[in-house]
Amino acid sequence: MTDLSRIKTLSPGDVLPGREFCCDNVQLFFYNASLWNAHRIHYDYPYATQVEGYPGLVVAGPLMGDWLTQCVLDWMEQDATLVSFEYSNRKACYTGDVLNFAGEVASVEQDNGLVTLDLRITDREGDTVTPGRAVVRFPFD
């Protein structure tokens, strides 16, 4: 299916493919190292739990934003463009937490090819820990 026909098939409420994430200590360490983020709550378990009082190592908020972005990019087709993206971390998550991505089409503007997506990462309890929104532009007639 080409992008020109894809925009015509999208409707508000269409669901994006789900995805599960579970960050481990190694992924968390390397992610934060790549960002030069030396906050010890992301790699030093005794510090995170005994000094800061967290129940475990804290998953970096930008990592969850990157997961949301990755899911949007996987959903887009090759000629589409990510126009805007925003997210907000609302609840701390910890290594070993099972997190789920969900998203749906919020609006479709056929006249300019813009598709707005509502996005979220939820925890095991179903609470939204990271809501987000993206706008994608598809080629249009």
mmCIF file of N, CA and C in Angstrom:
data_model
loop_
_atom_site.group_PDB
_atom_site.id
_atom_site.type_symbol
_atom_site.label_atom_id
_atom_site.label_comp_id
_atom_site.label_asym_id
_atom_site.label_seq_id
_atom_site.Cartn_x
_atom_site.Cartn_y
_atom_site.Cartn_z
ATOM 1 N N MET A 1 0.847 -1.169 0.000
ATOM 2 C CA MET A 1 0.000 0.000 0.000
ATOM 3 C C MET A 1 0.895 1.234 0.000
ATOM 4 N N THR A 2 0.617 2.171 -0.862
ATOM 5 C CA THR A 2 1.391 3.401 -0.889
ATOM 6 C C THR A 2 0.845 4.362 0.158
ATOM 7 N N ASP A 3 1.650 5.363 0.510
ATOM 8 C CA ASP A 3 1.208 6.347 1.489
ATOM 9 C C ASP A 3 -0.042 7.082 1.018
ATOM 10 N N LEU A 4 -0.133 7.348 -0.302
ATOM 11 C CA LEU A 4 -1.293 8.076 -0.803
ATOM 12 C C LEU A 4 -2.575 7.327 -0.517
ATOM 13 N N SER A 5 -2.552 6.018 -0.598
ATOM 14 C CA SER A 5 -3.765 5.266 -0.297
ATOM 15 C C SER A 5 -3.913 5.048 1.203
ATOM 16 N N ARG A 6 -2.824 5.047 1.938
ATOM 17 C CA ARG A 6 -2.903 4.798 3.383
ATOM 18 C C ARG A 6 -3.661 5.899 4.104
ATOM 19 N N ILE A 7 -3.402 7.151 3.779
ATOM 20 C CA ILE A 7 -4.087 8.249 4.462
ATOM 21 C C ILE A 7 -5.598 8.128 4.289
ATOM 22 N N LYS A 8 -6.015 7.606 3.144
ATOM 23 C CA LYS A 8 -7.448 7.465 2.863
ATOM 24 C C LYS A 8 -8.094 6.342 3.668
ATOM 25 N N THR A 9 -7.283 5.423 4.192
ATOM 26 C CA THR A 9 -7.843 4.300 4.948
ATOM 27 C C THR A 9 -7.842 4.530 6.452
ATOM 28 N N LEU A 10 -7.221 5.608 6.913
ATOM 29 C CA LEU A 10 -7.125 5.856 8.350
ATOM 30 C C LEU A 10 -8.346 6.606 8.864
ATOM 31 N N SER A 11 -8.760 6.233 10.071
ATOM 32 C CA SER A 11 -9.913 6.870 10.706
ATOM 33 C C SER A 11 -9.632 7.051 12.190
ATOM 34 N N PRO A 12 -10.222 8.074 12.800
ATOM 35 C CA PRO A 12 -10.085 8.219 14.252
ATOM 36 C C PRO A 12 -10.536 6.930 14.947
ATOM 37 N N GLY A 13 -9.758 6.529 15.935
ATOM 38 C CA GLY A 13 -10.050 5.299 16.664
ATOM 39 C C GLY A 13 -9.250 4.096 16.193
ATOM 40 N N ASP A 14 -8.646 4.187 14.993
ATOM 41 C CA ASP A 14 -7.790 3.083 14.533
ATOM 42 C C ASP A 14 -6.661 2.882 15.538
ATOM 43 N N VAL A 15 -6.384 1.629 15.844
ATOM 44 C CA VAL A 15 -5.416 1.289 16.880
ATOM 45 C C VAL A 15 -4.050 0.977 16.264
ATOM 46 N N LEU A 16 -3.002 1.522 16.864
ATOM 47 C CA LEU A 16 -1.635 1.207 16.452
ATOM 48 C C LEU A 16 -1.230 -0.130 17.063
ATOM 49 N N PRO A 17 -0.290 -0.833 16.449
ATOM 50 C CA PRO A 17 0.164 -2.103 17.025
ATOM 51 C C PRO A 17 0.748 -1.883 18.422
ATOM 52 N N GLY A 18 0.382 -2.734 19.346
ATOM 53 C CA GLY A 18 0.903 -2.652 20.708
ATOM 54 C C GLY A 18 2.321 -3.190 20.774
ATOM 55 N N ARG A 19 2.958 -2.910 21.883
ATOM 56 C CA ARG A 19 4.318 -3.406 22.091
ATOM 57 C C ARG A 19 4.600 -3.436 23.586
ATOM 58 N N GLU A 20 5.382 -4.407 24.006
ATOM 59 C CA GLU A 20 5.737 -4.542 25.413
ATOM 60 C C GLU A 20 7.202 -4.184 25.606
ATOM 61 N N PHE A 21 7.489 -3.499 26.707
ATOM 62 C CA PHE A 21 8.855 -3.127 27.058
ATOM 63 C C PHE A 21 9.134 -3.577 28.491
ATOM 64 N N CYS A 22 10.360 -3.998 28.728
ATOM 65 C CA CYS A 22 10.806 -4.334 30.075
ATOM 66 C C CYS A 22 12.296 -4.004 30.151
ATOM 67 N N CYS A 23 12.606 -2.889 30.767
ATOM 68 C CA CYS A 23 13.981 -2.415 30.836
ATOM 69 C C CYS A 23 14.744 -3.204 31.897
ATOM 70 N N ASP A 24 15.925 -3.663 31.540
ATOM 71 C CA ASP A 24 16.779 -4.323 32.535
ATOM 72 C C ASP A 24 17.936 -3.393 32.909
ATOM 73 N N ASN A 25 18.751 -3.819 33.860
ATOM 74 C CA ASN A 25 19.846 -2.985 34.357
ATOM 75 C C ASN A 25 20.845 -2.621 33.270
ATOM 76 N N VAL A 26 21.144 -3.557 32.376
ATOM 77 C CA VAL A 26 22.135 -3.306 31.329
ATOM 78 C C VAL A 26 21.614 -2.263 30.336
ATOM 79 N N GLN A 27 20.376 -2.421 29.873
ATOM 80 C CA GLN A 27 19.807 -1.449 28.942
ATOM 81 C C GLN A 27 19.764 -0.062 29.584
ATOM 82 N N LEU A 28 19.339 -0.011 30.836
ATOM 83 C CA LEU A 28 19.248 1.261 31.535
ATOM 84 C C LEU A 28 20.622 1.921 31.666
ATOM 85 N N PHE A 29 21.624 1.135 32.016
ATOM 86 C CA PHE A 29 22.980 1.668 32.151
ATOM 87 C C PHE A 29 23.476 2.234 30.823
ATOM 88 N N PHE A 30 23.377 1.448 29.759
ATOM 89 C CA PHE A 30 23.882 1.909 28.466
ATOM 90 C C PHE A 30 23.109 3.113 27.939
ATOM 91 N N TYR A 31 21.794 3.128 28.133
ATOM 92 C CA TYR A 31 21.001 4.264 27.677
ATOM 93 C C TYR A 31 21.484 5.544 28.359
ATOM 94 N N ASN A 32 21.597 5.502 29.674
ATOM 95 C CA ASN A 32 22.014 6.694 30.403
ATOM 96 C C ASN A 32 23.459 7.068 30.118
ATOM 97 N N ALA A 33 24.311 6.087 29.891
ATOM 98 C CA ALA A 33 25.701 6.383 29.524
ATOM 99 C C ALA A 33 25.748 7.113 28.190
ATOM 100 N N SER A 34 24.894 6.697 27.245
ATOM 101 C CA SER A 34 24.896 7.348 25.928
ATOM 102 C C SER A 34 24.434 8.802 26.013
ATOM 103 N N LEU A 35 23.640 9.119 27.026
ATOM 104 C CA LEU A 35 23.173 10.494 27.237
ATOM 105 C C LEU A 35 24.067 11.289 28.183
ATOM 106 N N TRP A 36 25.084 10.647 28.701
ATOM 107 C CA TRP A 36 25.945 11.237 29.717
ATOM 108 C C TRP A 36 25.136 11.621 30.951
ATOM 109 N N ASN A 37 24.146 10.810 31.262
ATOM 110 C CA ASN A 37 23.312 11.033 32.436
ATOM 111 C C ASN A 37 23.898 10.233 33.592
ATOM 112 N N ALA A 38 24.533 10.916 34.503
ATOM 113 C CA ALA A 38 25.229 10.238 35.601
ATOM 114 C C ALA A 38 24.413 10.184 36.893
ATOM 115 N N HIS A 39 23.105 10.439 36.808
ATOM 116 C CA HIS A 39 22.294 10.384 38.019
ATOM 117 C C HIS A 39 22.270 8.945 38.529
ATOM 118 N N ARG A 40 22.683 8.765 39.752
ATOM 119 C CA ARG A 40 22.907 7.430 40.298
ATOM 120 C C ARG A 40 21.633 6.596 40.446
ATOM 121 N N ILE A 41 20.460 7.216 40.418
ATOM 122 C CA ILE A 41 19.215 6.439 40.533
ATOM 123 C C ILE A 41 19.003 5.511 39.343
ATOM 124 N N HIS A 42 19.804 5.705 38.278
ATOM 125 C CA HIS A 42 19.662 4.885 37.074
ATOM 126 C C HIS A 42 20.666 3.738 36.995
ATOM 127 N N TYR A 43 21.643 3.686 37.917
ATOM 128 C CA TYR A 43 22.624 2.596 37.825
ATOM 129 C C TYR A 43 23.130 2.083 39.174
ATOM 130 N N ASP A 44 22.942 2.823 40.239
ATOM 131 C CA ASP A 44 23.477 2.447 41.549
ATOM 132 C C ASP A 44 22.316 2.013 42.453
ATOM 133 N N TYR A 45 22.067 0.703 42.490
ATOM 134 C CA TYR A 45 20.918 0.173 43.237
ATOM 135 C C TYR A 45 20.945 0.569 44.718
ATOM 136 N N PRO A 46 22.056 0.381 45.441
ATOM 137 C CA PRO A 46 22.048 0.790 46.845
ATOM 138 C C PRO A 46 21.741 2.287 47.024
ATOM 139 N N TYR A 47 22.297 3.121 46.167
ATOM 140 C CA TYR A 47 22.020 4.553 46.260
ATOM 141 C C TYR A 47 20.537 4.838 45.981
ATOM 142 N N ALA A 48 20.017 4.259 44.899
ATOM 143 C CA ALA A 48 18.623 4.508 44.517
ATOM 144 C C ALA A 48 17.654 4.071 45.613
ATOM 145 N N THR A 49 17.922 2.930 46.229
ATOM 146 C CA THR A 49 16.988 2.392 47.219
ATOM 147 C C THR A 49 17.228 2.927 48.631
ATOM 148 N N GLN A 50 18.479 3.042 49.041
ATOM 149 C CA GLN A 50 18.775 3.417 50.426
ATOM 150 C C GLN A 50 18.860 4.928 50.641
ATOM 151 N N VAL A 51 19.376 5.645 49.660
ATOM 152 C CA VAL A 51 19.533 7.093 49.814
ATOM 153 C C VAL A 51 18.315 7.840 49.273
ATOM 154 N N GLU A 52 17.904 7.507 48.046
ATOM 155 C CA GLU A 52 16.779 8.215 47.415
ATOM 156 C C GLU A 52 15.415 7.618 47.784
ATOM 157 N N GLY A 53 15.417 6.372 48.285
ATOM 158 C CA GLY A 53 14.165 5.763 48.733
ATOM 159 C C GLY A 53 13.304 5.130 47.651
ATOM 160 N N TYR A 54 13.843 4.922 46.461
ATOM 161 C CA TYR A 54 13.097 4.255 45.394
ATOM 162 C C TYR A 54 13.091 2.748 45.635
ATOM 163 N N PRO A 55 12.106 2.033 45.096
ATOM 164 C CA PRO A 55 12.082 0.580 45.249
ATOM 165 C C PRO A 55 13.041 -0.157 44.318
ATOM 166 N N GLY A 56 13.676 0.548 43.411
ATOM 167 C CA GLY A 56 14.617 -0.067 42.473
ATOM 168 C C GLY A 56 15.266 1.004 41.628
ATOM 169 N N LEU A 57 15.984 0.564 40.586
ATOM 170 C CA LEU A 57 16.592 1.509 39.653
ATOM 171 C C LEU A 57 15.494 2.159 38.820
ATOM 172 N N VAL A 58 15.566 3.462 38.671
ATOM 173 C CA VAL A 58 14.524 4.232 37.987
ATOM 174 C C VAL A 58 14.789 4.244 36.481
ATOM 175 N N VAL A 59 13.787 3.841 35.709
ATOM 176 C CA VAL A 59 13.878 3.893 34.247
ATOM 177 C C VAL A 59 13.893 5.372 33.841
ATOM 178 N N ALA A 60 14.831 5.740 33.018
ATOM 179 C CA ALA A 60 14.967 7.128 32.584
ATOM 180 C C ALA A 60 13.745 7.564 31.783
ATOM 181 N N GLY A 61 13.218 8.730 32.132
ATOM 182 C CA GLY A 61 12.058 9.261 31.421
ATOM 183 C C GLY A 61 12.267 9.398 29.927
ATOM 184 N N PRO A 62 13.426 9.911 29.477
ATOM 185 C CA PRO A 62 13.639 10.024 28.036
ATOM 186 C C PRO A 62 13.607 8.680 27.315
ATOM 187 N N LEU A 63 13.950 7.598 28.008
ATOM 188 C CA LEU A 63 13.878 6.282 27.380
ATOM 189 C C LEU A 63 12.434 5.941 27.029
ATOM 190 N N MET A 64 11.509 6.277 27.908
ATOM 191 C CA MET A 64 10.101 6.001 27.607
ATOM 192 C C MET A 64 9.614 6.872 26.453
ATOM 193 N N GLY A 65 10.096 8.113 26.393
ATOM 194 C CA GLY A 65 9.778 8.953 25.243
ATOM 195 C C GLY A 65 10.338 8.378 23.957
ATOM 196 N N ASP A 66 11.535 7.832 24.031
ATOM 197 C CA ASP A 66 12.132 7.197 22.851
ATOM 198 C C ASP A 66 11.347 5.954 22.443
ATOM 199 N N TRP A 67 10.838 5.193 23.414
ATOM 200 C CA TRP A 67 10.002 4.031 23.077
ATOM 201 C C TRP A 67 8.742 4.472 22.342
ATOM 202 N N LEU A 68 8.109 5.545 22.810
ATOM 203 C CA LEU A 68 6.916 6.058 22.116
ATOM 204 C C LEU A 68 7.267 6.448 20.685
ATOM 205 N N THR A 69 8.361 7.178 20.528
ATOM 206 C CA THR A 69 8.787 7.604 19.195
ATOM 207 C C THR A 69 9.051 6.406 18.302
ATOM 208 N N GLN A 70 9.732 5.398 18.836
ATOM 209 C CA GLN A 70 10.045 4.197 18.059
ATOM 210 C C GLN A 70 8.769 3.511 17.565
ATOM 211 N N CYS A 71 7.759 3.445 18.407
ATOM 212 C CA CYS A 71 6.505 2.809 17.992
ATOM 213 C C CYS A 71 5.816 3.594 16.882
ATOM 214 N N VAL A 72 5.875 4.920 16.950
ATOM 215 C CA VAL A 72 5.301 5.754 15.884
ATOM 216 C C VAL A 72 6.088 5.553 14.592
ATOM 217 N N LEU A 73 7.405 5.585 14.666
ATOM 218 C CA LEU A 73 8.229 5.413 13.466
ATOM 219 C C LEU A 73 8.015 4.040 12.837
ATOM 220 N N ASP A 74 7.836 3.014 13.653
ATOM 221 C CA ASP A 74 7.553 1.678 13.121
ATOM 222 C C ASP A 74 6.195 1.635 12.423
ATOM 223 N N TRP A 75 5.243 2.415 12.911
ATOM 224 C CA TRP A 75 3.893 2.435 12.337
ATOM 225 C C TRP A 75 3.838 3.234 11.032
ATOM 226 N N MET A 76 4.636 4.290 10.948
ATOM 227 C CA MET A 76 4.643 5.147 9.762
ATOM 228 C C MET A 76 5.174 4.376 8.560
ATOM 229 N N GLU A 77 4.795 4.834 7.398
ATOM 230 C CA GLU A 77 5.375 4.273 6.186
ATOM 231 C C GLU A 77 6.554 5.138 5.767
ATOM 232 N N GLN A 78 7.307 4.629 4.829
ATOM 233 C CA GLN A 78 8.593 5.219 4.470
ATOM 234 C C GLN A 78 8.519 6.692 4.069
ATOM 235 N N ASP A 79 7.497 7.089 3.330
ATOM 236 C CA ASP A 79 7.428 8.466 2.848
ATOM 237 C C ASP A 79 6.730 9.418 3.811
ATOM 238 N N ALA A 80 6.261 8.918 4.941
ATOM 239 C CA ALA A 80 5.616 9.773 5.933
ATOM 240 C C ALA A 80 6.684 10.506 6.744
ATOM 241 N N THR A 81 6.269 11.611 7.368
ATOM 242 C CA THR A 81 7.180 12.441 8.153
ATOM 243 C C THR A 81 6.598 12.668 9.542
ATOM 244 N N LEU A 82 7.421 12.485 10.555
ATOM 245 C CA LEU A 82 7.006 12.823 11.913
ATOM 246 C C LEU A 82 7.127 14.336 12.056
ATOM 247 N N VAL A 83 5.997 15.011 12.188
ATOM 248 C CA VAL A 83 5.957 16.473 12.206
ATOM 249 C C VAL A 83 6.160 17.014 13.617
ATOM 250 N N SER A 84 5.489 16.400 14.584
ATOM 251 C CA SER A 84 5.656 16.842 15.968
ATOM 252 C C SER A 84 5.450 15.663 16.906
ATOM 253 N N PHE A 85 6.039 15.802 18.086
ATOM 254 C CA PHE A 85 5.971 14.733 19.070
ATOM 255 C C PHE A 85 6.101 15.350 20.452
ATOM 256 N N GLU A 86 5.281 14.892 21.383
ATOM 257 C CA GLU A 86 5.390 15.345 22.764
ATOM 258 C C GLU A 86 4.998 14.208 23.692
ATOM 259 N N TYR A 87 5.559 14.244 24.891
ATOM 260 C CA TYR A 87 5.203 13.253 25.894
ATOM 261 C C TYR A 87 5.464 13.834 27.269
ATOM 262 N N SER A 88 4.922 13.182 28.276
ATOM 263 C CA SER A 88 5.107 13.623 29.649
ATOM 264 C C SER A 88 5.187 12.393 30.543
ATOM 265 N N ASN A 89 6.210 12.334 31.375
ATOM 266 C CA ASN A 89 6.314 11.222 32.314
ATOM 267 C C ASN A 89 5.523 11.571 33.566
ATOM 268 N N ARG A 90 4.596 10.679 33.927
ATOM 269 C CA ARG A 90 3.690 10.947 35.043
ATOM 270 C C ARG A 90 3.935 10.077 36.263
ATOM 271 N N LYS A 91 4.637 8.981 36.085
ATOM 272 C CA LYS A 91 4.830 8.036 37.184
ATOM 273 C C LYS A 91 6.163 7.327 36.975
ATOM 274 N N ALA A 92 6.922 7.179 38.047
ATOM 275 C CA ALA A 92 8.213 6.501 37.935
ATOM 276 C C ALA A 92 8.014 5.017 37.645
ATOM 277 N N CYS A 93 8.933 4.472 36.850
ATOM 278 C CA CYS A 93 8.965 3.042 36.552
ATOM 279 C C CYS A 93 10.349 2.534 36.896
ATOM 280 N N TYR A 94 10.440 1.242 37.115
ATOM 281 C CA TYR A 94 11.674 0.655 37.608
ATOM 282 C C TYR A 94 12.079 -0.536 36.754
ATOM 283 N N THR A 95 13.387 -0.851 36.777
ATOM 284 C CA THR A 95 13.846 -2.008 36.015
ATOM 285 C C THR A 95 13.018 -3.223 36.419
ATOM 286 N N GLY A 96 12.672 -4.013 35.414
ATOM 287 C CA GLY A 96 11.853 -5.192 35.634
ATOM 288 C C GLY A 96 10.359 -4.949 35.474
ATOM 289 N N ASP A 97 9.924 -3.684 35.503
ATOM 290 C CA ASP A 97 8.504 -3.400 35.270
ATOM 291 C C ASP A 97 8.139 -3.750 33.832
ATOM 292 N N VAL A 98 7.008 -4.391 33.657
ATOM 293 C CA VAL A 98 6.500 -4.676 32.319
ATOM 294 C C VAL A 98 5.616 -3.501 31.912
ATOM 295 N N LEU A 99 5.993 -2.843 30.829
ATOM 296 C CA LEU A 99 5.293 -1.656 30.343
ATOM 297 C C LEU A 99 4.751 -1.941 28.953
ATOM 298 N N ASN A 100 3.601 -1.352 28.649
ATOM 299 C CA ASN A 100 2.952 -1.605 27.365
ATOM 300 C C ASN A 100 2.676 -0.313 26.628
ATOM 301 N N PHE A 101 2.971 -0.336 25.327
ATOM 302 C CA PHE A 101 2.658 0.788 24.450
ATOM 303 C C PHE A 101 1.277 0.576 23.850
ATOM 304 N N ALA A 102 0.518 1.652 23.779
ATOM 305 C CA ALA A 102 -0.754 1.648 23.068
ATOM 306 C C ALA A 102 -0.914 3.007 22.395
ATOM 307 N N GLY A 103 -1.624 3.023 21.307
ATOM 308 C CA GLY A 103 -1.867 4.276 20.622
ATOM 309 C C GLY A 103 -3.022 4.137 19.653
ATOM 310 N N GLU A 104 -3.614 5.262 19.343
ATOM 311 C CA GLU A 104 -4.689 5.259 18.356
ATOM 312 C C GLU A 104 -4.704 6.570 17.587
ATOM 313 N N VAL A 105 -5.326 6.498 16.440
ATOM 314 C CA VAL A 105 -5.486 7.678 15.595
ATOM 315 C C VAL A 105 -6.517 8.582 16.256
ATOM 316 N N ALA A 106 -6.138 9.824 16.512
ATOM 317 C CA ALA A 106 -7.053 10.794 17.110
ATOM 318 C C ALA A 106 -7.798 11.587 16.041
ATOM 319 N N SER A 107 -7.087 11.941 14.964
ATOM 320 C CA SER A 107 -7.734 12.689 13.884
ATOM 321 C C SER A 107 -6.970 12.477 12.582
ATOM 322 N N VAL A 108 -7.707 12.646 11.486
ATOM 323 C CA VAL A 108 -7.138 12.530 10.140
ATOM 324 C C VAL A 108 -7.599 13.741 9.353
ATOM 325 N N GLU A 109 -6.639 14.466 8.798
ATOM 326 C CA GLU A 109 -6.955 15.620 7.960
ATOM 327 C C GLU A 109 -6.613 15.252 6.523
ATOM 328 N N GLN A 110 -7.605 14.806 5.778
ATOM 329 C CA GLN A 110 -7.402 14.345 4.409
ATOM 330 C C GLN A 110 -6.849 15.442 3.507
ATOM 331 N N ASP A 111 -7.222 16.702 3.763
ATOM 332 C CA ASP A 111 -6.827 17.795 2.869
ATOM 333 C C ASP A 111 -5.341 18.152 2.948
ATOM 334 N N ASN A 112 -4.682 17.802 4.068
ATOM 335 C CA ASN A 112 -3.256 18.124 4.171
ATOM 336 C C ASN A 112 -2.389 16.934 4.584
ATOM 337 N N GLY A 113 -2.994 15.776 4.747
ATOM 338 C CA GLY A 113 -2.235 14.561 5.046
ATOM 339 C C GLY A 113 -1.786 14.400 6.483
ATOM 340 N N LEU A 114 -2.305 15.231 7.385
ATOM 341 C CA LEU A 114 -1.878 15.156 8.782
ATOM 342 C C LEU A 114 -2.721 14.156 9.567
ATOM 343 N N VAL A 115 -2.028 13.322 10.329
ATOM 344 C CA VAL A 115 -2.677 12.348 11.207
ATOM 345 C C VAL A 115 -2.152 12.585 12.617
ATOM 346 N N THR A 116 -3.062 12.811 13.552
ATOM 347 C CA THR A 116 -2.694 12.999 14.950
ATOM 348 C C THR A 116 -2.912 11.694 15.695
ATOM 349 N N LEU A 117 -1.918 11.318 16.490
ATOM 350 C CA LEU A 117 -1.955 10.064 17.236
ATOM 351 C C LEU A 117 -1.926 10.344 18.733
ATOM 352 N N ASP A 118 -2.781 9.671 19.481
ATOM 353 C CA ASP A 118 -2.701 9.671 20.935
ATOM 354 C C ASP A 118 -1.928 8.431 21.347
ATOM 355 N N LEU A 119 -0.944 8.613 22.215
ATOM 356 C CA LEU A 119 -0.011 7.543 22.578
ATOM 357 C C LEU A 119 0.040 7.408 24.092
ATOM 358 N N ARG A 120 0.453 6.225 24.552
ATOM 359 C CA ARG A 120 0.646 6.060 25.984
ATOM 360 C C ARG A 120 1.461 4.810 26.276
ATOM 361 N N ILE A 121 2.159 4.866 27.380
ATOM 362 C CA ILE A 121 2.779 3.686 27.965
ATOM 363 C C ILE A 121 2.063 3.456 29.281
ATOM 364 N N THR A 122 1.632 2.223 29.496
ATOM 365 C CA THR A 122 0.935 1.873 30.722
ATOM 366 C C THR A 122 1.733 0.839 31.498
ATOM 367 N N ASP A 123 1.510 0.827 32.809
ATOM 368 C CA ASP A 123 2.171 -0.169 33.641
ATOM 369 C C ASP A 123 1.263 -1.389 33.818
ATOM 370 N N ARG A 124 1.715 -2.333 34.610
ATOM 371 C CA ARG A 124 0.984 -3.584 34.826
ATOM 372 C C ARG A 124 -0.414 -3.342 35.389
ATOM 373 N N GLU A 125 -0.576 -2.285 36.176
ATOM 374 C CA GLU A 125 -1.880 -1.962 36.762
ATOM 375 C C GLU A 125 -2.809 -1.260 35.767
ATOM 376 N N GLY A 126 -2.279 -0.929 34.605
ATOM 377 C CA GLY A 126 -3.073 -0.228 33.598
ATOM 378 C C GLY A 126 -3.019 1.276 33.715
ATOM 379 N N ASP A 127 -2.210 1.779 34.645
ATOM 380 C CA ASP A 127 -2.060 3.231 34.785
ATOM 381 C C ASP A 127 -1.194 3.777 33.663
ATOM 382 N N THR A 128 -1.589 4.912 33.121
ATOM 383 C CA THR A 128 -0.776 5.567 32.105
ATOM 384 C C THR A 128 0.389 6.250 32.792
ATOM 385 N N VAL A 129 1.590 5.794 32.479
ATOM 386 C CA VAL A 129 2.787 6.385 33.083
ATOM 387 C C VAL A 129 3.407 7.429 32.169
ATOM 388 N N THR A 130 3.199 7.288 30.857
ATOM 389 C CA THR A 130 3.751 8.241 29.895
ATOM 390 C C THR A 130 2.756 8.453 28.760
ATOM 391 N N PRO A 131 1.941 9.515 28.849
ATOM 392 C CA PRO A 131 1.083 9.845 27.713
ATOM 393 C C PRO A 131 1.861 10.660 26.693
ATOM 394 N N GLY A 132 1.421 10.596 25.452
ATOM 395 C CA GLY A 132 2.072 11.374 24.412
ATOM 396 C C GLY A 132 1.143 11.631 23.248
ATOM 397 N N ARG A 133 1.642 12.422 22.339
ATOM 398 C CA ARG A 133 0.881 12.759 21.132
ATOM 399 C C ARG A 133 1.879 12.989 20.017
ATOM 400 N N ALA A 134 1.532 12.542 18.836
ATOM 401 C CA ALA A 134 2.385 12.740 17.667
ATOM 402 C C ALA A 134 1.521 13.178 16.491
ATOM 403 N N VAL A 135 2.134 13.932 15.609
ATOM 404 C CA VAL A 135 1.490 14.303 14.349
ATOM 405 C C VAL A 135 2.394 13.808 13.230
ATOM 406 N N VAL A 136 1.780 13.060 12.314
ATOM 407 C CA VAL A 136 2.487 12.479 11.180
ATOM 408 C C VAL A 136 1.883 13.043 9.908
ATOM 409 N N ARG A 137 2.747 13.406 8.957
ATOM 410 C CA ARG A 137 2.261 13.869 7.659
ATOM 411 C C ARG A 137 2.512 12.776 6.624
ATOM 412 N N PHE A 138 1.423 12.363 5.975
ATOM 413 C CA PHE A 138 1.498 11.430 4.868
ATOM 414 C C PHE A 138 1.374 12.210 3.573
ATOM 415 N N PRO A 139 2.027 11.756 2.511
ATOM 416 C CA PRO A 139 1.771 12.390 1.213
ATOM 417 C C PRO A 139 0.280 12.331 0.900
ATOM 418 N N PHE A 140 -0.243 13.363 0.295
ATOM 419 C CA PHE A 140 -1.683 13.405 0.014
ATOM 420 C C PHE A 140 -1.901 13.927 -1.399
ATOM 421 N N ASP A 141 -3.098 13.655 -1.881
ATOM 422 C CA ASP A 141 -3.462 14.088 -3.238
ATOM 423 C C ASP A 141 -3.656 15.589 -3.298
#
